[in-house]
Short mmCIF file of C-alpha atoms in Angstrom, two decimals:
data_model
loop_
_atom_site.label_atom_id
_atom_site.label_comp_id
_atom_site.label_asym_id
_atom_site.label_seq_id
_atom_site.Cartn_x
_atom_site.Cartn_y
_atom_site.Cartn_z
CA MET A 1 16.06 13.08 59.53
CA GLN A 2 16.55 11.37 56.19
CA THR A 3 20.21 10.91 55.31
CA GLY A 4 19.97 8.44 52.45
CA VAL A 5 22.35 6.14 54.34
CA PRO A 6 20.95 2.75 55.48
CA HIS A 7 20.93 2.48 59.26
CA THR A 8 19.32 0.56 62.12
CA ASN A 9 16.82 2.31 64.35
CA LEU A 10 18.31 2.34 67.86
CA GLY A 11 14.91 2.05 69.48
CA ILE A 12 14.16 -1.14 67.58
CA LEU A 13 17.63 -2.45 68.35
CA ARG A 14 17.17 -1.84 72.08
CA ASP A 15 13.85 -3.70 72.06
CA THR A 16 15.18 -6.70 70.14
CA PRO A 17 15.15 -9.78 72.40
CA VAL A 18 18.46 -11.61 72.80
CA ARG A 19 18.53 -15.22 73.94
CA LEU A 20 21.25 -15.85 76.51
CA PRO A 21 22.26 -19.06 78.29
CA PRO A 22 21.66 -19.27 82.06
CA LEU A 23 24.16 -17.29 84.13
CA PRO A 24 26.13 -20.35 85.37
CA GLU A 25 26.51 -21.46 81.76
CA GLN A 26 27.63 -17.97 80.72
CA ARG A 27 30.34 -18.12 83.39
CA ALA A 28 31.43 -21.56 82.20
CA ILE A 29 31.64 -20.30 78.61
CA ALA A 30 33.67 -17.28 79.78
CA HIS A 31 36.03 -19.63 81.63
CA ILE A 32 36.60 -21.79 78.55
CA LEU A 33 37.21 -18.85 76.23
CA GLY A 34 39.26 -17.05 78.87
CA THR A 35 41.52 -20.07 79.22
CA LEU A 36 42.24 -19.95 75.49
CA ASP A 37 42.90 -16.20 75.67
CA ASP A 38 45.26 -16.73 78.62
CA LYS A 39 47.27 -19.28 76.65
CA ILE A 40 47.50 -16.91 73.67
CA GLU A 41 48.69 -14.12 75.98
CA LEU A 42 51.24 -16.47 77.57
CA ASN A 43 52.60 -17.31 74.11
CA GLN A 44 52.90 -13.60 73.32
CA ARG A 45 54.86 -12.96 76.51
CA MET A 46 57.09 -15.95 75.83
CA ASN A 47 57.78 -14.69 72.32
CA ALA A 48 58.71 -11.26 73.65
CA THR A 49 61.23 -12.92 75.99
CA LEU A 50 62.67 -15.16 73.26
CA GLU A 51 63.02 -12.24 70.86
CA GLU A 52 64.74 -10.12 73.49
CA MET A 53 67.22 -12.94 74.20
CA ALA A 54 68.09 -13.27 70.50
CA ARG A 55 68.36 -9.49 70.11
CA ALA A 56 70.66 -9.25 73.13
CA VAL A 57 73.09 -11.85 71.77
CA PHE A 58 73.18 -10.17 68.35
CA LYS A 59 73.79 -6.73 69.85
CA SER A 60 76.54 -8.00 72.15
CA TRP A 61 78.39 -9.86 69.41
CA PHE A 62 77.84 -7.77 66.28
CA VAL A 63 77.01 -4.23 67.43
CA ASP A 64 78.79 -3.64 70.74
CA PHE A 65 81.53 -6.21 69.95
CA ASP A 66 81.66 -7.23 73.62
CA PRO A 67 83.73 -10.42 73.13
CA VAL A 68 86.33 -8.47 71.11
CA ARG A 69 86.55 -5.75 73.75
CA ALA A 70 86.95 -8.35 76.49
CA LYS A 71 89.80 -10.09 74.67
CA LEU A 72 91.45 -6.77 73.83
CA ALA A 73 91.27 -5.54 77.43
CA LEU A 74 93.05 -8.60 78.76
CA SER A 75 95.61 -8.76 75.97
CA GLU A 76 96.75 -5.28 76.99
CA VAL A 77 97.61 -6.57 80.45
CA GLU A 78 101.16 -7.92 80.43
CA GLY A 79 101.23 -11.69 80.65
CA ALA A 80 97.47 -12.08 80.33
CA GLU A 81 95.79 -14.15 77.64
CA GLY A 82 92.57 -12.18 77.43
CA ARG A 83 89.69 -11.31 79.73
CA ASP A 84 87.02 -13.94 80.15
CA THR A 85 84.41 -13.31 77.46
CA GLY A 86 81.82 -15.43 79.22
CA LEU A 87 81.70 -17.65 76.15
CA PRO A 88 82.91 -21.22 75.60
CA ARG A 89 86.50 -21.27 74.35
CA GLU A 90 85.54 -22.61 70.92
CA ILE A 91 83.21 -19.63 70.41
CA ALA A 92 85.52 -17.03 71.94
CA ASP A 93 88.28 -18.16 69.59
CA LEU A 94 86.13 -17.05 66.64
CA PHE A 95 86.43 -13.40 67.74
CA PRO A 96 89.55 -11.29 67.11
CA ASP A 97 91.26 -9.46 69.96
CA GLY A 98 91.54 -6.04 68.33
CA PHE A 99 89.95 -3.40 66.11
CA GLU A 100 90.81 -1.68 62.86
CA ASP A 101 89.65 1.55 61.21
CA SER A 102 86.94 1.43 58.55
CA GLU A 103 84.46 3.71 56.81
CA LEU A 104 81.98 2.73 59.55
CA GLY A 105 84.40 3.45 62.39
CA ASP A 106 86.30 0.90 64.46
CA VAL A 107 85.38 -2.68 63.55
CA PRO A 108 86.84 -6.01 64.69
CA GLU A 109 90.04 -6.99 62.91
CA GLY A 110 89.43 -9.14 59.86
CA TRP A 111 85.71 -8.37 59.63
CA GLU A 112 84.61 -6.98 56.29
CA VAL A 113 82.74 -3.74 55.61
CA THR A 114 80.68 -4.44 52.53
CA GLY A 115 77.18 -4.26 51.08
CA LEU A 116 74.19 -6.19 52.38
CA HIS A 117 74.35 -8.18 49.15
CA ALA A 118 77.35 -10.02 50.64
CA VAL A 119 75.00 -11.92 52.97
CA ALA A 120 71.63 -11.82 51.19
CA VAL A 121 69.96 -11.52 47.80
CA LEU A 122 66.92 -9.33 47.11
CA LYS A 123 64.18 -11.42 45.46
CA LYS A 124 61.36 -9.86 43.42
CA GLU A 125 59.69 -12.72 41.55
CA SER A 126 56.19 -11.54 40.68
CA VAL A 127 53.16 -13.84 40.82
CA LYS A 128 49.44 -13.27 40.19
CA PRO A 129 47.33 -15.42 42.55
CA MET A 130 44.15 -14.47 40.65
CA GLN A 131 45.37 -16.68 37.80
CA ALA A 132 44.79 -19.63 40.15
CA PRO A 133 41.51 -18.50 41.73
CA ALA A 134 40.68 -21.76 43.53
CA LYS A 135 44.16 -22.30 44.95
CA LEU A 136 44.85 -21.57 48.63
CA TRP A 137 47.70 -19.14 49.16
CA GLU A 138 49.79 -18.19 52.21
CA HIS A 139 49.47 -14.42 51.99
CA TYR A 140 52.07 -12.45 53.94
CA SER A 141 50.51 -8.99 54.03
CA ILE A 142 51.07 -5.86 56.11
CA PRO A 143 47.71 -6.33 57.94
CA ALA A 144 48.56 -9.99 58.65
CA PHE A 145 51.89 -8.97 60.18
CA ASP A 146 50.23 -6.33 62.33
CA ALA A 147 47.55 -8.80 63.47
CA GLY A 148 50.03 -11.31 64.87
CA ARG A 149 52.61 -12.28 62.23
CA ALA A 150 50.60 -15.19 60.86
CA PRO A 151 49.88 -15.21 57.11
CA ALA A 152 46.31 -15.11 55.87
CA VAL A 153 45.18 -18.22 54.01
CA GLU A 154 43.17 -17.01 51.03
CA THR A 155 42.02 -18.23 47.65
CA GLY A 156 43.56 -16.63 44.60
CA ALA A 157 40.18 -15.13 43.74
CA ASN A 158 40.40 -12.96 46.87
CA ILE A 159 43.92 -11.66 46.18
CA LYS A 160 43.37 -8.94 43.62
CA SER A 161 46.86 -7.60 42.92
CA SER A 162 50.23 -9.01 41.95
CA LYS A 163 52.47 -10.28 44.74
CA TYR A 164 56.04 -11.44 45.27
CA ARG A 165 56.84 -15.10 45.77
CA VAL A 166 58.23 -15.93 49.24
CA PRO A 167 61.15 -18.40 49.19
CA THR A 168 61.43 -20.69 52.20
CA ALA A 169 64.56 -19.01 53.59
CA SER A 170 63.46 -15.42 53.05
CA ILE A 171 63.27 -12.56 55.53
CA LEU A 172 60.55 -10.01 54.78
CA VAL A 173 61.22 -6.34 55.52
CA SER A 174 58.56 -3.68 54.98
CA LYS A 175 59.60 -0.83 52.71
CA LEU A 176 56.43 1.10 53.58
CA ASN A 177 56.78 3.79 56.24
CA PRO A 178 59.94 2.29 57.79
CA ARG A 179 59.60 4.52 60.86
CA PHE A 180 57.48 1.60 62.08
CA PRO A 181 59.72 -1.44 61.48
CA ARG A 182 58.15 -4.66 60.25
CA VAL A 183 60.61 -7.55 59.89
CA TRP A 184 59.04 -10.97 59.37
CA LEU A 185 60.54 -14.45 59.71
CA PRO A 186 58.12 -16.45 57.52
CA ASP A 187 57.29 -20.04 58.44
CA VAL A 188 56.59 -21.05 54.85
CA GLN A 189 54.58 -24.27 54.54
CA ASP A 190 54.41 -24.43 50.74
CA GLU A 191 56.89 -22.40 48.72
CA GLU A 192 54.71 -22.70 45.62
CA ALA A 193 51.79 -21.08 47.46
CA ALA A 194 53.58 -18.46 49.58
CA VAL A 195 53.27 -14.84 48.44
CA CYS A 196 53.79 -11.46 50.04
CA SER A 197 52.68 -7.90 49.53
CA THR A 198 54.85 -5.86 47.20
CA GLU A 199 55.25 -3.52 50.18
CA PHE A 200 57.71 -6.09 51.53
CA MET A 201 61.32 -6.55 50.47
CA SER A 202 62.21 -10.25 50.38
CA PHE A 203 65.83 -10.97 51.29
CA VAL A 204 67.20 -14.51 51.03
CA PRO A 205 70.49 -15.37 52.79
CA LEU A 206 73.30 -16.71 50.63
CA HIS A 207 73.30 -19.81 52.86
CA TYR A 208 70.31 -21.13 54.79
CA ALA A 209 72.43 -21.38 57.96
CA TRP A 210 72.81 -17.59 57.82
CA ARG A 211 69.06 -17.00 58.18
CA PRO A 212 69.06 -16.29 61.97
CA PHE A 213 71.89 -13.78 61.50
CA LEU A 214 70.08 -12.06 58.62
CA TYR A 215 66.83 -11.84 60.59
CA GLU A 216 68.48 -10.21 63.60
CA LEU A 217 70.58 -7.99 61.33
CA MET A 218 67.49 -6.62 59.57
CA LYS A 219 65.83 -5.94 62.94
CA SER A 220 68.87 -4.17 64.36
CA ASP A 221 68.78 -0.45 65.05
CA VAL A 222 71.71 0.24 62.73
CA VAL A 223 70.01 -1.36 59.71
CA GLN A 224 66.62 0.12 60.54
CA ARG A 225 68.18 3.59 60.66
CA GLY A 226 69.81 2.88 57.32
CA ILE A 227 66.47 1.89 55.81
CA GLN A 228 64.85 5.09 57.11
CA GLU A 229 67.63 7.11 55.48
CA ARG A 230 66.75 5.55 52.11
CA VAL A 231 63.10 6.57 51.88
CA THR A 232 61.49 8.38 48.98
CA GLY A 233 58.15 10.09 48.68
CA SER A 234 56.29 12.63 50.74
CA THR A 235 56.39 12.74 54.51
CA GLY A 236 53.97 10.64 56.49
CA SER A 237 52.61 7.14 56.04
CA ARG A 238 53.32 6.87 52.28
CA GLN A 239 57.10 6.98 52.51
CA ARG A 240 58.88 3.97 51.05
CA ALA A 241 62.46 2.74 51.11
CA ARG A 242 64.06 1.86 47.78
CA PRO A 243 64.81 -1.90 47.83
CA GLU A 244 67.78 -1.53 45.50
CA ASP A 245 69.35 1.01 47.86
CA VAL A 246 68.75 -1.17 50.90
CA ALA A 247 70.32 -4.17 49.13
CA VAL A 248 73.68 -2.39 48.91
CA MET A 249 73.62 -0.79 52.36
CA ARG A 250 77.07 -0.94 53.99
CA ILE A 251 77.28 -3.36 56.92
CA VAL A 252 79.94 -5.09 59.02
CA VAL A 253 80.20 -8.80 58.19
CA PRO A 254 81.96 -11.26 60.53
CA SER A 255 83.45 -14.58 59.46
CA PRO A 256 81.13 -17.25 58.01
CA GLU A 257 82.07 -19.53 60.94
CA LEU A 258 80.84 -16.94 63.44
CA ILE A 259 77.64 -16.29 61.48
CA GLU A 260 76.88 -20.01 61.49
CA THR A 261 77.73 -20.36 65.19
CA PHE A 262 75.32 -17.53 65.96
CA GLY A 263 72.67 -19.36 63.94
CA ARG A 264 73.13 -22.57 65.93
CA ILE A 265 72.61 -20.66 69.18
CA VAL A 266 69.79 -18.31 68.17
CA GLY A 267 68.02 -20.45 65.55
CA PRO A 268 66.27 -22.61 68.21
CA LEU A 269 64.90 -19.42 69.83
CA HIS A 270 63.43 -18.41 66.47
CA GLU A 271 61.90 -21.88 66.05
CA LYS A 272 60.22 -21.65 69.46
CA THR A 273 58.84 -18.24 68.50
CA LEU A 274 57.38 -19.62 65.26
CA ASN A 275 55.84 -22.54 67.16
CA CYS A 276 54.17 -20.15 69.61
CA ILE A 277 52.78 -18.05 66.76
CA CYS A 278 51.39 -21.18 65.08
CA GLU A 279 49.83 -22.41 68.32
CA SER A 280 48.27 -19.02 69.04
CA ARG A 281 46.76 -18.91 65.56
CA THR A 282 45.20 -22.36 66.14
CA LEU A 283 43.91 -21.35 69.57
CA ALA A 284 42.39 -18.12 68.23
CA ALA A 285 40.63 -20.01 65.42
CA LEU A 286 39.32 -22.55 67.95
CA ARG A 287 38.09 -19.78 70.26
CA ASP A 288 36.28 -18.00 67.42
CA ALA A 289 34.68 -21.27 66.28
CA LEU A 290 33.57 -22.29 69.78
CA LEU A 291 31.91 -19.02 70.80
CA PRO A 292 28.82 -19.14 68.53
CA LYS A 293 28.38 -22.89 69.09
CA LEU A 294 28.48 -22.49 72.87
CA ILE A 295 26.17 -19.46 72.89
CA SER A 296 23.63 -21.19 70.64
CA GLY A 297 23.74 -24.44 72.60
CA GLU A 298 24.92 -26.40 69.56
CA LEU A 299 27.90 -27.47 71.67
CA ARG A 300 27.47 -28.32 75.34
CA VAL A 301 29.77 -26.55 77.77
CA GLY A 302 30.78 -29.80 79.44
CA ASP A 303 31.77 -31.38 76.14
CA ALA A 304 33.91 -28.37 75.21
CA ALA A 305 35.56 -28.31 78.64
CA ARG A 306 36.42 -32.01 78.45
CA TYR A 307 37.79 -31.62 74.94
CA LEU A 308 40.00 -28.71 75.99
CA ALA A 309 40.78 -30.19 79.42
CA VAL A 310 39.97 -26.90 81.17
#
């Protein structure tokens, strides 16, 4: 039947000879590539663990207020100085030992209920990569996030639409269909070449040391629910949150000293996560480059194995 659509005849395709290496060599190739895949999977599992650790600390300190509750419980016992918070004294001393009423319910004494703008600034500097067609850009796009949170490296000629510049300290939060949260901690290599999709909101902390706090804050359930409540548009995948509304969302802000202490504890976990993502990207590129060379015989299996020490 003629359809007018170009296609390949399946009979011809089935009869097309395919040159394969000998079976022992196929197994050796599979071992080499499988070793790379195993390392990538190990990095993914490690990242999941690191992210859960950071999330747990944030939730305990800034959502459930566990250290405050512990100090309050002990202070209510006559003659006691406060229940053990499980934290070093210098950190525990940064938490109050009581709560006060607020528009968001009970919050730790002395903590401020204010807009998100008290900890971060929304950045929307537009840039057109096509005006520098030969330049290589770090492109933080929705597909790149979904594929493994590593930016695509593309020439300006291949980036057709306007983008937002990505400052080094920024946290990217998708405004598109926020029922599926996308919060990105960019590892910017060149601020002059880093751009993101306009489907992202770029928030920059008021102080670089606040970046770990801001990242975990934007990932938290309470903020994600707030973003979902600020969507416009029809139902389904085309809903978008209004960045200006998100930027003034009411949040609970602890003392700057506590924010910075949190950053010193959790920041190294974020760094390890970024290192694993970078390594996995390198391993995936190496795997994809090795496969055709090994299959064609351009690269000998033994040479590849010695190079990779597998």
